Amino acid sequence: MSAIVKIANLDKYFGRLHVLRGINLDVSRSEVICIIGRSGSGKSTLLRCINFLEEPSTGTIEVEGLVAKAGGKGKEHRALIHAIRMKTGMVFQEFNLFPHMSVLDNVTEGPVTVKKIDKAEAVEIAEMNLDRVGLYDKKNEFPNRLSGGQKQRVAIARALAMEPRVMLFDEPTSALDPELIGEVLSVMKKVAKEGMTMLVVTHEMGFARDVADRVVVLGEGKIVEEGVPSELFSNPQHDMTKALIDRYRSAEG
């Protein structure tokens, strides 16, 4: 199957700090990849480089045939980055909803202002995606009336309303109370089953084990191990992977 995302020879420096080191990763269409690793291993930075929220220091990023090289400048490069962002939806740790807008207006804002879609059509798309995440009945509420889990589900609906080809999730449950995590993970499972290509930075090892097609382990800015969950969880090869899985099993009891 052809790759929809290709990351080649990716490095990222913050000053002298070398955060990503020679990352190479291909992601197939409809594949779900979970990226795990200790805090500070470069997971979120990797995700943010894919849609150029962080500018890579070296290497190339390709999303559905659009190839952007690190260090590009000028109008053409900016147009290319915009085109890549139109193909990639992103869900962050924090929900970043507009507090003065209703749920429906939060979800229609992107399609109307960025894609210049007619408001009536944007409402239709928004309502469909709110239904997809189980929040159609909350469309006229304001964010302060929602739980953290509901806010994150609205954020997922908002990203889906832009009709991306790839969804990037940056630890989407880390800001949630434990009892609210399940509702967000179940929506993500549903989106995965629908065939969405997903890259998920997560500490939720159960989700990685059950939903991912492939798990990528990052350590000190490098991919130290990758594989299908059944093999990686039952027979981890790298010490870092073993430590992560041991910690998960201890917490699971």
Short mmCIF file of N, CA and C in Angstrom, two decimals, residues 66-69 75-85:
data_model
loop_
_atom_site.label_atom_id
_atom_site.label_comp_id
_atom_site.label_asym_id
_atom_site.label_seq_id
_atom_site.Cartn_x
_atom_site.Cartn_y
_atom_site.Cartn_z
N LEU A 66 2.48 15.93 -1.52
CA LEU A 66 3.05 17.27 -1.33
C LEU A 66 4.35 17.14 -0.55
N VAL A 67 5.46 17.56 -1.15
CA VAL A 67 6.78 17.38 -0.54
C VAL A 67 7.33 18.73 -0.11
N ALA A 68 7.61 18.86 1.18
CA ALA A 68 8.19 20.11 1.70
C ALA A 68 9.54 19.80 2.34
N LYS A 69 10.54 20.56 1.95
CA LYS A 69 11.88 20.38 2.51
C LYS A 69 12.10 21.36 3.65
N LYS A 75 7.16 32.69 -0.66
CA LYS A 75 5.72 32.52 -0.87
C LYS A 75 5.37 31.09 -1.28
N GLU A 76 6.18 30.50 -2.12
CA GLU A 76 5.91 29.13 -2.61
C GLU A 76 5.95 28.13 -1.45
N HIS A 77 6.94 28.28 -0.58
CA HIS A 77 7.06 27.38 0.57
C HIS A 77 5.86 27.55 1.51
N ARG A 78 5.47 28.80 1.75
CA ARG A 78 4.33 29.07 2.64
C ARG A 78 3.04 28.48 2.06
N ALA A 79 2.89 28.57 0.75
CA ALA A 79 1.70 27.99 0.09
C ALA A 79 1.69 26.46 0.22
N LEU A 80 2.89 25.87 0.12
CA LEU A 80 3.02 24.41 0.26
C LEU A 80 2.66 23.98 1.68
N ILE A 81 3.14 24.72 2.68
CA ILE A 81 2.83 24.41 4.08
C ILE A 81 1.31 24.53 4.32
N HIS A 82 0.70 25.57 3.75
CA HIS A 82 -0.75 25.74 3.89
C HIS A 82 -1.48 24.53 3.30
N ALA A 83 -1.03 24.07 2.12
CA ALA A 83 -1.67 22.92 1.46
C ALA A 83 -1.51 21.65 2.30
N ILE A 84 -0.34 21.48 2.94
CA ILE A 84 -0.12 20.31 3.82
C ILE A 84 -1.04 20.39 5.04
N ARG A 85 -1.17 21.59 5.59
CA ARG A 85 -2.05 21.75 6.77
C ARG A 85 -3.51 21.49 6.44
#
